[in-house]
PDB file of C-alpha atoms (C1' of nucleotides) in Angstrom:
ATOM      1  CA  MET A   1       0.000   0.000   0.000  1.00  0.00           C
ATOM      2  CA  LYS A   2       1.845   3.032  -1.309  1.00  0.00           C
ATOM      3  CA  THR A   3       1.231   5.898   1.097  1.00  0.00           C
ATOM      4  CA  ALA A   4       2.093   9.056  -0.774  1.00  0.00           C
ATOM      5  CA  VAL A   5       2.448  11.680   1.932  1.00  0.00           C
ATOM      6  CA  ASN A   6       3.117  15.276   1.223  1.00  0.00           C
ATOM      7  CA  GLU A   7       5.146  17.677   3.298  1.00  0.00           C
ATOM      8  CA  SER A   8       2.095  19.287   4.845  1.00  0.00           C
ATOM      9  CA  SER A   9       0.643  15.991   6.071  1.00  0.00           C
ATOM     10  CA  GLU A  10       4.012  14.853   7.389  1.00  0.00           C
ATOM     11  CA  ASN A  11       4.247  18.052   9.350  1.00  0.00           C
ATOM     12  CA  TYR A  12       0.839  17.605  10.937  1.00  0.00           C
ATOM     13  CA  LEU A  13       1.585  13.996  11.881  1.00  0.00           C
ATOM     14  CA  GLU A  14       4.925  14.939  13.390  1.00  0.00           C
ATOM     15  CA  THR A  15       3.280  17.715  15.395  1.00  0.00           C
ATOM     16  CA  ILE A  16       0.574  15.386  16.709  1.00  0.00           C
ATOM     17  CA  LEU A  17       3.217  12.889  17.863  1.00  0.00           C
ATOM     18  CA  MET A  18       5.288  15.615  19.455  1.00  0.00           C
ATOM     19  CA  LEU A  19       2.306  17.081  21.283  1.00  0.00           C
ATOM     20  CA  SER A  20       1.181  13.641  22.463  1.00  0.00           C
ATOM     21  CA  LYS A  21       4.456  13.423  24.376  1.00  0.00           C
ATOM     22  CA  LYS A  22       3.768  16.499  26.411  1.00  0.00           C
ATOM     23  CA  LEU A  23      -0.020  16.742  26.606  1.00  0.00           C
ATOM     24  CA  PRO A  24      -2.497  14.241  28.056  1.00  0.00           C
ATOM     25  CA  VAL A  25      -4.583  14.461  24.860  1.00  0.00           C
ATOM     26  CA  VAL A  26      -4.133  16.236  21.538  1.00  0.00           C
ATOM     27  CA  ARG A  27      -6.943  18.255  19.948  1.00  0.00           C
ATOM     28  CA  SER A  28      -7.167  20.289  16.744  1.00  0.00           C
ATOM     29  CA  VAL A  29      -6.776  23.503  18.654  1.00  0.00           C
ATOM     30  CA  ASP A  30      -3.518  22.279  20.188  1.00  0.00           C
ATOM     31  CA  VAL A  31      -2.146  21.553  16.739  1.00  0.00           C
ATOM     32  CA  ALA A  32      -3.274  24.971  15.523  1.00  0.00           C
ATOM     33  CA  ASN A  33      -1.550  26.710  18.429  1.00  0.00           C
ATOM     34  CA  GLU A  34       1.655  24.753  17.978  1.00  0.00           C
ATOM     35  CA  LEU A  35       1.919  25.413  14.244  1.00  0.00           C
ATOM     36  CA  ASP A  36       0.478  28.928  14.434  1.00  0.00           C
ATOM     37  CA  PHE A  37      -2.218  28.018  11.906  1.00  0.00           C
ATOM     38  CA  LYS A  38      -5.899  28.894  12.029  1.00  0.00           C
ATOM     39  CA  LYS A  39      -8.166  26.199  13.415  1.00  0.00           C
ATOM     40  CA  SER A  40     -10.121  26.082  10.161  1.00  0.00           C
ATOM     41  CA  SER A  41      -6.946  25.075   8.355  1.00  0.00           C
ATOM     42  CA  VAL A  42      -6.252  22.365  10.909  1.00  0.00           C
ATOM     43  CA  SER A  43      -9.856  21.160  10.771  1.00  0.00           C
ATOM     44  CA  ILE A  44      -9.552  20.525   7.051  1.00  0.00           C
ATOM     45  CA  ALA A  45      -6.130  18.926   7.431  1.00  0.00           C
ATOM     46  CA  MET A  46      -7.450  16.572  10.128  1.00  0.00           C
ATOM     47  CA  LYS A  47     -10.310  15.596   7.837  1.00  0.00           C
ATOM     48  CA  ASN A  48      -7.770  14.661   5.173  1.00  0.00           C
ATOM     49  CA  LEU A  49      -5.626  12.699   7.616  1.00  0.00           C
ATOM     50  CA  ARG A  50      -8.740  10.853   8.805  1.00  0.00           C
ATOM     51  CA  GLU A  51      -9.665   9.970   5.250  1.00  0.00           C
ATOM     52  CA  LYS A  52      -6.160   8.660   4.623  1.00  0.00           C
ATOM     53  CA  ASN A  53      -6.333   6.608   7.815  1.00  0.00           C
ATOM     54  CA  HIS A  54      -3.419   8.356   9.419  1.00  0.00           C
ATOM     55  CA  ILE A  55      -5.364   9.445  12.475  1.00  0.00           C
ATOM     56  CA  THR A  56      -8.587   8.683  14.313  1.00  0.00           C
ATOM     57  CA  VAL A  57     -10.573  11.322  16.154  1.00  0.00           C
ATOM     58  CA  THR A  58     -12.891  10.557  19.070  1.00  0.00           C
ATOM     59  CA  ASP A  59     -16.271  12.209  19.605  1.00  0.00           C
ATOM     60  CA  ALA A  60     -14.615  14.382  22.227  1.00  0.00           C
ATOM     61  CA  GLY A  61     -12.175  15.632  19.563  1.00  0.00           C
ATOM     62  CA  TYR A  62      -9.127  13.735  20.780  1.00  0.00           C
ATOM     63  CA  ILE A  63      -6.707  12.901  18.019  1.00  0.00           C
ATOM     64  CA  TYR A  64      -4.814   9.598  17.910  1.00  0.00           C
ATOM     65  CA  LEU A  65      -2.303   8.388  15.351  1.00  0.00           C
ATOM     66  CA  THR A  66      -3.033   5.108  13.612  1.00  0.00           C
ATOM     67  CA  ASP A  67      -0.178   2.636  13.206  1.00  0.00           C
ATOM     68  CA  GLU A  68       0.422   3.982   9.751  1.00  0.00           C
ATOM     69  CA  GLY A  69       0.287   7.591  10.906  1.00  0.00           C
ATOM     70  CA  LYS A  70       2.552   6.837  13.819  1.00  0.00           C
ATOM     71  CA  ALA A  71       5.130   5.197  11.563  1.00  0.00           C
ATOM     72  CA  ILE A  72       5.300   8.315   9.408  1.00  0.00           C
ATOM     73  CA  ALA A  73       5.359  10.637  12.400  1.00  0.00           C
ATOM     74  CA  GLU A  74       8.132   8.697  14.103  1.00  0.00           C
ATOM     75  CA  MET A  75      10.217   8.644  10.950  1.00  0.00           C
ATOM     76  CA  ILE A  76       9.928  12.395  10.525  1.00  0.00           C
ATOM     77  CA  LEU A  77      10.524  13.112  14.187  1.00  0.00           C
ATOM     78  CA  GLU A  78      13.643  10.944  14.202  1.00  0.00           C
ATOM     79  CA  ARG A  79      14.941  12.828  11.187  1.00  0.00           C
ATOM     80  CA  HIS A  80      14.129  16.107  12.838  1.00  0.00           C
ATOM     81  CA  GLU A  81      15.992  15.277  16.012  1.00  0.00           C
ATOM     82  CA  THR A  82      18.960  13.779  14.213  1.00  0.00           C
ATOM     83  CA  ILE A  83      19.400  16.531  11.674  1.00  0.00           C
ATOM     84  CA  SER A  84      19.043  19.358  14.172  1.00  0.00           C
ATOM     85  CA  GLN A  85      21.468  17.613  16.534  1.00  0.00           C
ATOM     86  CA  ILE A  86      24.067  17.219  13.800  1.00  0.00           C
ATOM     87  CA  LEU A  87      23.779  20.847  12.779  1.00  0.00           C
ATOM     88  CA  ILE A  88      23.992  22.072  16.362  1.00  0.00           C
ATOM     89  CA  ASN A  89      27.066  19.932  16.930  1.00  0.00           C
ATOM     90  CA  LEU A  90      28.609  21.450  13.823  1.00  0.00           C
ATOM     91  CA  GLY A  91      28.229  24.837  15.478  1.00  0.00           C
ATOM     92  CA  VAL A  92      25.000  26.062  13.922  1.00  0.00           C
ATOM     93  CA  ASP A  93      22.798  28.258  16.082  1.00  0.00           C
ATOM     94  CA  GLU A  94      20.091  26.162  17.713  1.00  0.00           C
ATOM     95  CA  GLU A  95      17.145  28.087  16.298  1.00  0.00           C
ATOM     96  CA  ILE A  96      18.500  28.004  12.761  1.00  0.00           C
ATOM     97  CA  ALA A  97      19.403  24.320  13.091  1.00  0.00           C
ATOM     98  CA  THR A  98      15.851  23.534  14.165  1.00  0.00           C
ATOM     99  CA  GLU A  99      14.316  25.526  11.322  1.00  0.00           C
ATOM    100  CA  ASP A 100      16.564  23.838   8.776  1.00  0.00           C
ATOM    101  CA  ALA A 101      15.794  20.401  10.200  1.00  0.00           C
ATOM    102  CA  CYS A 102      12.085  21.213   9.886  1.00  0.00           C
ATOM    103  CA  ARG A 103      12.488  21.608   6.162  1.00  0.00           C
ATOM    104  CA  ILE A 104      15.181  19.040   5.347  1.00  0.00           C
ATOM    105  CA  GLU A 105      13.340  16.269   7.220  1.00  0.00           C
ATOM    106  CA  HIS A 106      10.618  16.309   4.558  1.00  0.00           C
ATOM    107  CA  VAL A 107      12.809  16.236   1.477  1.00  0.00           C
ATOM    108  CA  ILE A 108      15.688  13.891   2.260  1.00  0.00           C
ATOM    109  CA  SER A 109      15.397  10.311   1.000  1.00  0.00           C
ATOM    110  CA  LYS A 110      15.528   7.256   3.247  1.00  0.00           C
ATOM    111  CA  GLU A 111      18.805   6.258   1.676  1.00  0.00           C
ATOM    112  CA  SER A 112      20.520   9.602   2.173  1.00  0.00           C
ATOM    113  CA  PHE A 113      19.269   9.942   5.720  1.00  0.00           C
ATOM    114  CA  LYS A 114      20.624   6.524   6.549  1.00  0.00           C
ATOM    115  CA  ALA A 115      24.030   7.384   5.089  1.00  0.00           C
ATOM    116  CA  VAL A 116      24.169  10.712   6.921  1.00  0.00           C
ATOM    117  CA  LEU A 117      23.155   9.111  10.208  1.00  0.00           C
ATOM    118  CA  LYS A 118      25.850   6.478   9.882  1.00  0.00           C
ATOM    119  CA  ALA A 119      28.544   9.051   9.138  1.00  0.00           C
ATOM    120  CA  ALA A 120      27.371  11.306  11.953  1.00  0.00           C
ATOM    121  CA  LYS A 121      27.519   8.458  14.449  1.00  0.00           C
ATOM    122  CA  LYS A 122      31.024   7.608  13.338  1.00  0.00           C
ATOM    123  CA  ALA A 123      32.048  11.213  13.819  1.00  0.00           C
ATOM    124  CA  LYS A 124      30.354  11.310  17.235  1.00  0.00           C
ATOM    125  CA  LEU A 125      28.067  14.075  16.031  1.00  0.00           C
ATOM    126  CA  VAL A 126      24.964  12.334  17.231  1.00  0.00           C
TER     127      VAL A 126
ATOM    128  CA  MET B   1      17.128  45.322  -1.008  1.00  0.00           C
ATOM    129  CA  LYS B   2      15.485  42.187   0.360  1.00  0.00           C
ATOM    130  CA  THR B   3      15.294  39.671  -2.450  1.00  0.00           C
ATOM    131  CA  ALA B   4      12.817  37.065  -1.338  1.00  0.00           C
ATOM    132  CA  VAL B   5      13.321  34.178  -3.729  1.00  0.00           C
ATOM    133  CA  ASN B   6      11.161  31.118  -3.695  1.00  0.00           C
ATOM    134  CA  GLU B   7      12.181  27.587  -4.538  1.00  0.00           C
ATOM    135  CA  SER B   8      10.697  27.746  -7.996  1.00  0.00           C
ATOM    136  CA  SER B   9      12.601  30.876  -8.985  1.00  0.00           C
ATOM    137  CA  GLU B  10      15.829  29.530  -7.545  1.00  0.00           C
ATOM    138  CA  ASN B  11      15.395  26.426  -9.613  1.00  0.00           C
ATOM    139  CA  TYR B  12      14.896  28.367 -12.829  1.00  0.00           C
ATOM    140  CA  LEU B  13      17.927  30.560 -12.149  1.00  0.00           C
ATOM    141  CA  GLU B  14      20.086  27.541 -11.385  1.00  0.00           C
ATOM    142  CA  THR B  15      18.944  25.863 -14.588  1.00  0.00           C
ATOM    143  CA  ILE B  16      19.711  28.947 -16.668  1.00  0.00           C
ATOM    144  CA  LEU B  17      23.231  29.107 -15.215  1.00  0.00           C
ATOM    145  CA  MET B  18      23.788  25.423 -15.761  1.00  0.00           C
ATOM    146  CA  LEU B  19      22.566  25.579 -19.364  1.00  0.00           C
ATOM    147  CA  SER B  20      24.697  28.646 -20.063  1.00  0.00           C
ATOM    148  CA  LYS B  21      27.734  26.497 -19.361  1.00  0.00           C
ATOM    149  CA  LYS B  22      26.944  24.023 -22.075  1.00  0.00           C
ATOM    150  CA  LEU B  23      24.960  25.988 -24.652  1.00  0.00           C
ATOM    151  CA  PRO B  24      26.024  29.063 -26.640  1.00  0.00           C
ATOM    152  CA  VAL B  25      22.761  30.822 -25.663  1.00  0.00           C
ATOM    153  CA  VAL B  26      19.867  29.913 -23.400  1.00  0.00           C
ATOM    154  CA  ARG B  27      16.261  30.318 -24.495  1.00  0.00           C
ATOM    155  CA  SER B  28      12.929  29.582 -22.823  1.00  0.00           C
ATOM    156  CA  VAL B  29      12.522  26.403 -24.784  1.00  0.00           C
ATOM    157  CA  ASP B  30      15.897  25.142 -23.554  1.00  0.00           C
ATOM    158  CA  VAL B  31      14.804  25.681 -19.980  1.00  0.00           C
ATOM    159  CA  ALA B  32      11.500  23.944 -20.666  1.00  0.00           C
ATOM    160  CA  ASN B  33      13.275  20.928 -22.156  1.00  0.00           C
ATOM    161  CA  GLU B  34      15.756  20.702 -19.296  1.00  0.00           C
ATOM    162  CA  LEU B  35      13.130  20.888 -16.552  1.00  0.00           C
ATOM    163  CA  ASP B  36      10.516  18.938 -18.505  1.00  0.00           C
ATOM    164  CA  PHE B  37       8.014  21.766 -18.120  1.00  0.00           C
ATOM    165  CA  LYS B  38       5.679  23.185 -20.743  1.00  0.00           C
ATOM    166  CA  LYS B  39       6.915  26.276 -22.507  1.00  0.00           C
ATOM    167  CA  SER B  40       3.909  28.266 -21.331  1.00  0.00           C
ATOM    168  CA  SER B  41       4.955  27.620 -17.736  1.00  0.00           C
ATOM    169  CA  VAL B  42       8.480  28.747 -18.504  1.00  0.00           C
ATOM    170  CA  SER B  43       7.223  31.808 -20.351  1.00  0.00           C
ATOM    171  CA  ILE B  44       5.357  32.989 -17.268  1.00  0.00           C
ATOM    172  CA  ALA B  45       8.277  32.170 -14.987  1.00  0.00           C
ATOM    173  CA  MET B  46      10.648  34.161 -17.203  1.00  0.00           C
ATOM    174  CA  LYS B  47       8.271  37.112 -17.066  1.00  0.00           C
ATOM    175  CA  ASN B  48       8.434  36.976 -13.265  1.00  0.00           C
ATOM    176  CA  LEU B  49      12.222  36.707 -13.227  1.00  0.00           C
ATOM    177  CA  ARG B  50      12.406  39.680 -15.605  1.00  0.00           C
ATOM    178  CA  GLU B  51      10.156  41.727 -13.342  1.00  0.00           C
ATOM    179  CA  LYS B  52      12.308  40.858 -10.333  1.00  0.00           C
ATOM    180  CA  ASN B  53      15.429  41.860 -12.284  1.00  0.00           C
ATOM    181  CA  HIS B  54      16.960  38.436 -12.067  1.00  0.00           C
ATOM    182  CA  ILE B  55      17.300  37.999 -15.814  1.00  0.00           C
ATOM    183  CA  THR B  56      17.249  40.044 -18.998  1.00  0.00           C
ATOM    184  CA  VAL B  57      15.888  38.716 -22.262  1.00  0.00           C
ATOM    185  CA  THR B  58      16.985  39.989 -25.674  1.00  0.00           C
ATOM    186  CA  ASP B  59      14.643  40.551 -28.610  1.00  0.00           C
ATOM    187  CA  ALA B  60      15.933  37.292 -30.013  1.00  0.00           C
ATOM    188  CA  GLY B  61      14.783  35.515 -26.839  1.00  0.00           C
ATOM    189  CA  TYR B  62      18.220  34.943 -25.357  1.00  0.00           C
ATOM    190  CA  ILE B  63      18.171  34.820 -21.574  1.00  0.00           C
ATOM    191  CA  TYR B  64      20.974  36.329 -19.487  1.00  0.00           C
ATOM    192  CA  LEU B  65      21.322  36.409 -15.717  1.00  0.00           C
ATOM    193  CA  THR B  66      21.698  39.816 -14.082  1.00  0.00           C
ATOM    194  CA  ASP B  67      24.335  40.187 -11.376  1.00  0.00           C
ATOM    195  CA  GLU B  68      21.672  39.573  -8.791  1.00  0.00           C
ATOM    196  CA  GLY B  69      20.281  36.564 -10.637  1.00  0.00           C
ATOM    197  CA  LYS B  70      23.753  35.165 -11.163  1.00  0.00           C
ATOM    198  CA  ALA B  71      24.569  35.482  -7.465  1.00  0.00           C
ATOM    199  CA  ILE B  72      21.512  33.441  -6.564  1.00  0.00           C
ATOM    200  CA  ALA B  73      22.138  30.888  -9.310  1.00  0.00           C
ATOM    201  CA  GLU B  74      25.758  30.403  -8.312  1.00  0.00           C
ATOM    202  CA  MET B  75      24.863  29.982  -4.677  1.00  0.00           C
ATOM    203  CA  ILE B  76      22.296  27.310  -5.478  1.00  0.00           C
ATOM    204  CA  LEU B  77      24.544  25.554  -7.965  1.00  0.00           C
ATOM    205  CA  GLU B  78      27.409  25.449  -5.459  1.00  0.00           C
ATOM    206  CA  ARG B  79      25.070  23.928  -2.900  1.00  0.00           C
ATOM    207  CA  HIS B  80      23.823  21.431  -5.414  1.00  0.00           C
ATOM    208  CA  GLU B  81      27.297  20.274  -6.351  1.00  0.00           C
ATOM    209  CA  THR B  82      28.528  20.184  -2.790  1.00  0.00           C
ATOM    210  CA  ILE B  83      25.556  18.368  -1.305  1.00  0.00           C
ATOM    211  CA  SER B  84      25.361  15.769  -4.054  1.00  0.00           C
ATOM    212  CA  GLN B  85      29.111  15.177  -3.807  1.00  0.00           C
ATOM    213  CA  ILE B  86      28.923  14.651  -0.058  1.00  0.00           C
ATOM    214  CA  LEU B  87      26.056  12.207  -0.361  1.00  0.00           C
ATOM    215  CA  ILE B  88      27.759  10.278  -3.140  1.00  0.00           C
ATOM    216  CA  ASN B  89      30.925  10.051  -1.078  1.00  0.00           C
ATOM    217  CA  LEU B  90      28.852   8.727   1.815  1.00  0.00           C
ATOM    218  CA  GLY B  91      27.790   5.895  -0.465  1.00  0.00           C
ATOM    219  CA  VAL B  92      24.429   7.158  -1.690  1.00  0.00           C
ATOM    220  CA  ASP B  93      23.411   6.168  -5.190  1.00  0.00           C
ATOM    221  CA  GLU B  94      24.273   8.976  -7.612  1.00  0.00           C
ATOM    222  CA  GLU B  95      20.742   9.491  -8.912  1.00  0.00           C
ATOM    223  CA  ILE B  96      19.234   9.632  -5.436  1.00  0.00           C
ATOM    224  CA  ALA B  97      22.011  11.924  -4.214  1.00  0.00           C
ATOM    225  CA  THR B  98      21.309  14.312  -7.080  1.00  0.00           C
ATOM    226  CA  GLU B  99      17.568  14.318  -6.452  1.00  0.00           C
ATOM    227  CA  ASP B 100      18.062  14.961  -2.749  1.00  0.00           C
ATOM    228  CA  ALA B 101      20.548  17.754  -3.457  1.00  0.00           C
ATOM    229  CA  CYS B 102      17.964  19.325  -5.785  1.00  0.00           C
ATOM    230  CA  ARG B 103      15.572  19.667  -2.883  1.00  0.00           C
ATOM    231  CA  ILE B 104      17.923  20.325   0.035  1.00  0.00           C
ATOM    232  CA  GLU B 105      19.745  23.097  -1.850  1.00  0.00           C
ATOM    233  CA  HIS B 106      16.620  25.270  -1.644  1.00  0.00           C
ATOM    234  CA  VAL B 107      15.804  24.804   2.022  1.00  0.00           C
ATOM    235  CA  ILE B 108      19.135  24.815   3.853  1.00  0.00           C
ATOM    236  CA  SER B 109      20.237  28.098   5.454  1.00  0.00           C
ATOM    237  CA  LYS B 110      23.463  29.885   4.625  1.00  0.00           C
ATOM    238  CA  GLU B 111      24.745  29.158   8.110  1.00  0.00           C
ATOM    239  CA  SER B 112      24.034  25.440   8.032  1.00  0.00           C
ATOM    240  CA  PHE B 113      25.456  25.037   4.548  1.00  0.00           C
ATOM    241  CA  LYS B 114      28.652  26.744   5.627  1.00  0.00           C
ATOM    242  CA  ALA B 115      28.979  24.473   8.662  1.00  0.00           C
ATOM    243  CA  VAL B 116      28.308  21.354   6.607  1.00  0.00           C
ATOM    244  CA  LEU B 117      30.792  22.402   3.948  1.00  0.00           C
ATOM    245  CA  LYS B 118      33.495  22.992   6.533  1.00  0.00           C
ATOM    246  CA  ALA B 119      32.932  19.612   8.183  1.00  0.00           C
ATOM    247  CA  ALA B 120      32.831  17.842   4.826  1.00  0.00           C
ATOM    248  CA  LYS B 121      36.118  19.386   3.787  1.00  0.00           C
ATOM    249  CA  LYS B 122      37.728  18.324   7.048  1.00  0.00           C
ATOM    250  CA  ALA B 123      36.494  14.787   6.469  1.00  0.00           C
ATOM    251  CA  LYS B 124      37.728  14.864   2.854  1.00  0.00           C
ATOM    252  CA  LEU B 125      34.227  14.281   1.631  1.00  0.00           C
ATOM    253  CA  VAL B 126      34.370  17.126  -0.847  1.00  0.00           C
TER     254      VAL B 126
ATOM    255  C1'  DG C   1       5.079  31.824 -52.040  1.00  0.00           C
ATOM    256  C1'  DA C   2       2.697  28.043 -49.539  1.00  0.00           C
ATOM    257  C1'  DA C   3       3.190  24.704 -46.001  1.00  0.00           C
ATOM    258  C1'  DG C   4       5.084  23.049 -42.039  1.00  0.00           C
ATOM    259  C1'  DT C   5       8.015  23.558 -37.762  1.00  0.00           C
ATOM    260  C1'  DA C   6       9.813  26.107 -33.823  1.00  0.00           C
ATOM    261  C1'  DT C   7       9.297  29.510 -30.431  1.00  0.00           C
ATOM    262  C1'  DG C   8       6.927  32.455 -27.416  1.00  0.00           C
ATOM    263  C1'  DT C   9       2.649  34.498 -25.402  1.00  0.00           C
ATOM    264  C1'  DT C  10      -2.011  34.827 -23.435  1.00  0.00           C
ATOM    265  C1'  DA C  11      -6.185  33.141 -21.375  1.00  0.00           C
ATOM    266  C1'  DG C  12      -8.154  30.153 -18.608  1.00  0.00           C
ATOM    267  C1'  DT C  13      -8.025  25.624 -15.561  1.00  0.00           C
ATOM    268  C1'  DC C  14      -6.497  22.744 -11.691  1.00  0.00           C
ATOM    269  C1'  DT C  15      -4.525  21.573  -7.159  1.00  0.00           C
ATOM    270  C1'  DT C  16      -2.588  22.534  -2.748  1.00  0.00           C
ATOM    271  C1'  DA C  17      -2.759  24.657   1.357  1.00  0.00           C
ATOM    272  C1'  DA C  18      -3.063  28.403   3.671  1.00  0.00           C
ATOM    273  C1'  DC C  19      -6.659  32.251   4.857  1.00  0.00           C
ATOM    274  C1'  DT C  20     -11.288  34.973   6.697  1.00  0.00           C
ATOM    275  C1'  DA C  21     -15.998  34.979   8.035  1.00  0.00           C
ATOM    276  C1'  DA C  22     -19.891  32.978   9.875  1.00  0.00           C
ATOM    277  C1'  DC C  23     -21.969  29.735  12.526  1.00  0.00           C
ATOM    278  C1'  DA C  24     -23.091  25.730  15.915  1.00  0.00           C
ATOM    279  C1'  DA C  25     -22.464  23.358  20.015  1.00  0.00           C
ATOM    280  C1'  DA C  26     -20.489  22.631  24.431  1.00  0.00           C
ATOM    281  C1'  DA C  27     -18.508  24.225  28.741  1.00  0.00           C
ATOM    282  C1'  DG C  28     -17.747  27.707  32.270  1.00  0.00           C
ATOM    283  C1'  DT C  29     -19.175  31.857  34.722  1.00  0.00           C
ATOM    284  C1'  DT C  30     -21.977  35.100  36.893  1.00  0.00           C
TER     285       DT C  30
ATOM    286  C1'  DA D   1     -31.142  31.264  33.062  1.00  0.00           C
ATOM    287  C1'  DA D   2     -28.144  34.302  30.397  1.00  0.00           C
ATOM    288  C1'  DC D   3     -23.713  35.424  28.826  1.00  0.00           C
ATOM    289  C1'  DT D   4     -18.990  34.325  27.387  1.00  0.00           C
ATOM    290  C1'  DT D   5     -15.362  31.452  25.943  1.00  0.00           C
ATOM    291  C1'  DT D   6     -13.674  27.420  23.691  1.00  0.00           C
ATOM    292  C1'  DT D   7     -13.741  24.317  20.082  1.00  0.00           C
ATOM    293  C1'  DG D   8     -14.854  22.615  15.685  1.00  0.00           C
ATOM    294  C1'  DT D   9     -16.996  23.002  11.003  1.00  0.00           C
ATOM    295  C1'  DT D  10     -18.359  24.907   6.518  1.00  0.00           C
ATOM    296  C1'  DA D  11     -18.251  28.121   2.686  1.00  0.00           C
ATOM    297  C1'  DG D  12     -15.825  30.924   0.087  1.00  0.00           C
ATOM    298  C1'  DT D  13     -11.132  33.499  -0.983  1.00  0.00           C
ATOM    299  C1'  DT D  14      -6.342  33.812  -2.226  1.00  0.00           C
ATOM    300  C1'  DA D  15      -1.722  32.738  -4.048  1.00  0.00           C
ATOM    301  C1'  DA D  16       1.657  29.824  -6.221  1.00  0.00           C
ATOM    302  C1'  DG D  17       2.840  27.172  -9.780  1.00  0.00           C
ATOM    303  C1'  DA D  18       2.075  23.799 -12.666  1.00  0.00           C
ATOM    304  C1'  DC D  19      -1.189  22.635 -16.775  1.00  0.00           C
ATOM    305  C1'  DT D  20      -3.977  22.838 -21.763  1.00  0.00           C
ATOM    306  C1'  DA D  21      -5.597  25.280 -25.694  1.00  0.00           C
ATOM    307  C1'  DA D  22      -5.293  28.704 -28.942  1.00  0.00           C
ATOM    308  C1'  DC D  23      -2.818  31.880 -31.314  1.00  0.00           C
ATOM    309  C1'  DA D  24       1.025  34.940 -33.435  1.00  0.00           C
ATOM    310  C1'  DT D  25       5.403  35.275 -35.413  1.00  0.00           C
ATOM    311  C1'  DA D  26       9.303  33.743 -37.602  1.00  0.00           C
ATOM    312  C1'  DC D  27      12.176  30.492 -39.851  1.00  0.00           C
ATOM    313  C1'  DT D  28      12.610  26.306 -43.171  1.00  0.00           C
ATOM    314  C1'  DT D  29      11.837  23.852 -46.940  1.00  0.00           C
ATOM    315  C1'  DC D  30      10.072  22.568 -51.008  1.00  0.00           C
TER     316       DC D  30
END
DNA sequence: GAAGTATGTTAGTCTTAACTAACAAAAGTT
DNA sequence: AACTTTTGTTAGTTAAGACTAACATACTTC
């Protein structure tokens, strides 16, 4: 089952996972606040993620990642943490490193990420 | 003079610079062929680049980068070559490395690129 | 010079993903 | 009970950046 995921969806899934680690439950409004988007935008995005089976939403409005959604979210979050850590350890300002990681995490291929991670570990950068 | 350049424009400028190195003159149709876009799309893009003073176009349809356009194009092309070279030297398949470089080159910050370049040189990766 | 090919432009369409505005329902407050 | 705040949804707008279709030159070629 090919799951074509675009950058926008990846970003929402990553944010839901991240929020679920620091909030008891995650709602649309939490996602909107975190990303600084309007709740109407998030509402539509959540509808799309529901239709693609990447999340489920309870009657109370609590958002949960499905296995598929969680797999994507965890992949992106791992990339985010790894890439920002590498950049910070190379001397890049933390805020800039985080912003760059936020963009690179969506465009790097599995193969390249794997190669970079391996090299960074060898060089004790991560 | 803040020159906000989006990914699309950067890509066109990079392509014009690249083509200028292997063709006597660069025209819209050459850009369209290289990027596999329709010539109408390129026509509109060239109009935008002209309005932003990133290129000039002669009556004969020959496209030339302005100083400002060339600066952007050279920056992106340097990133492209550097990033793809690093990935290839880390063992990534050449085609994948090139595709990844094509995307990362537009989203990495000046500061991060500089840090990565320095580290790659130290490690003899580039 | 007529016909065909190459090049460039314009007008209008489509998709994505944000936005505002308006509204409905629930929960909290006085 | 009445008012306010919070949350979510829907409808319609906007912008970017690709697309198709149609057309206007201009250059070739016979």
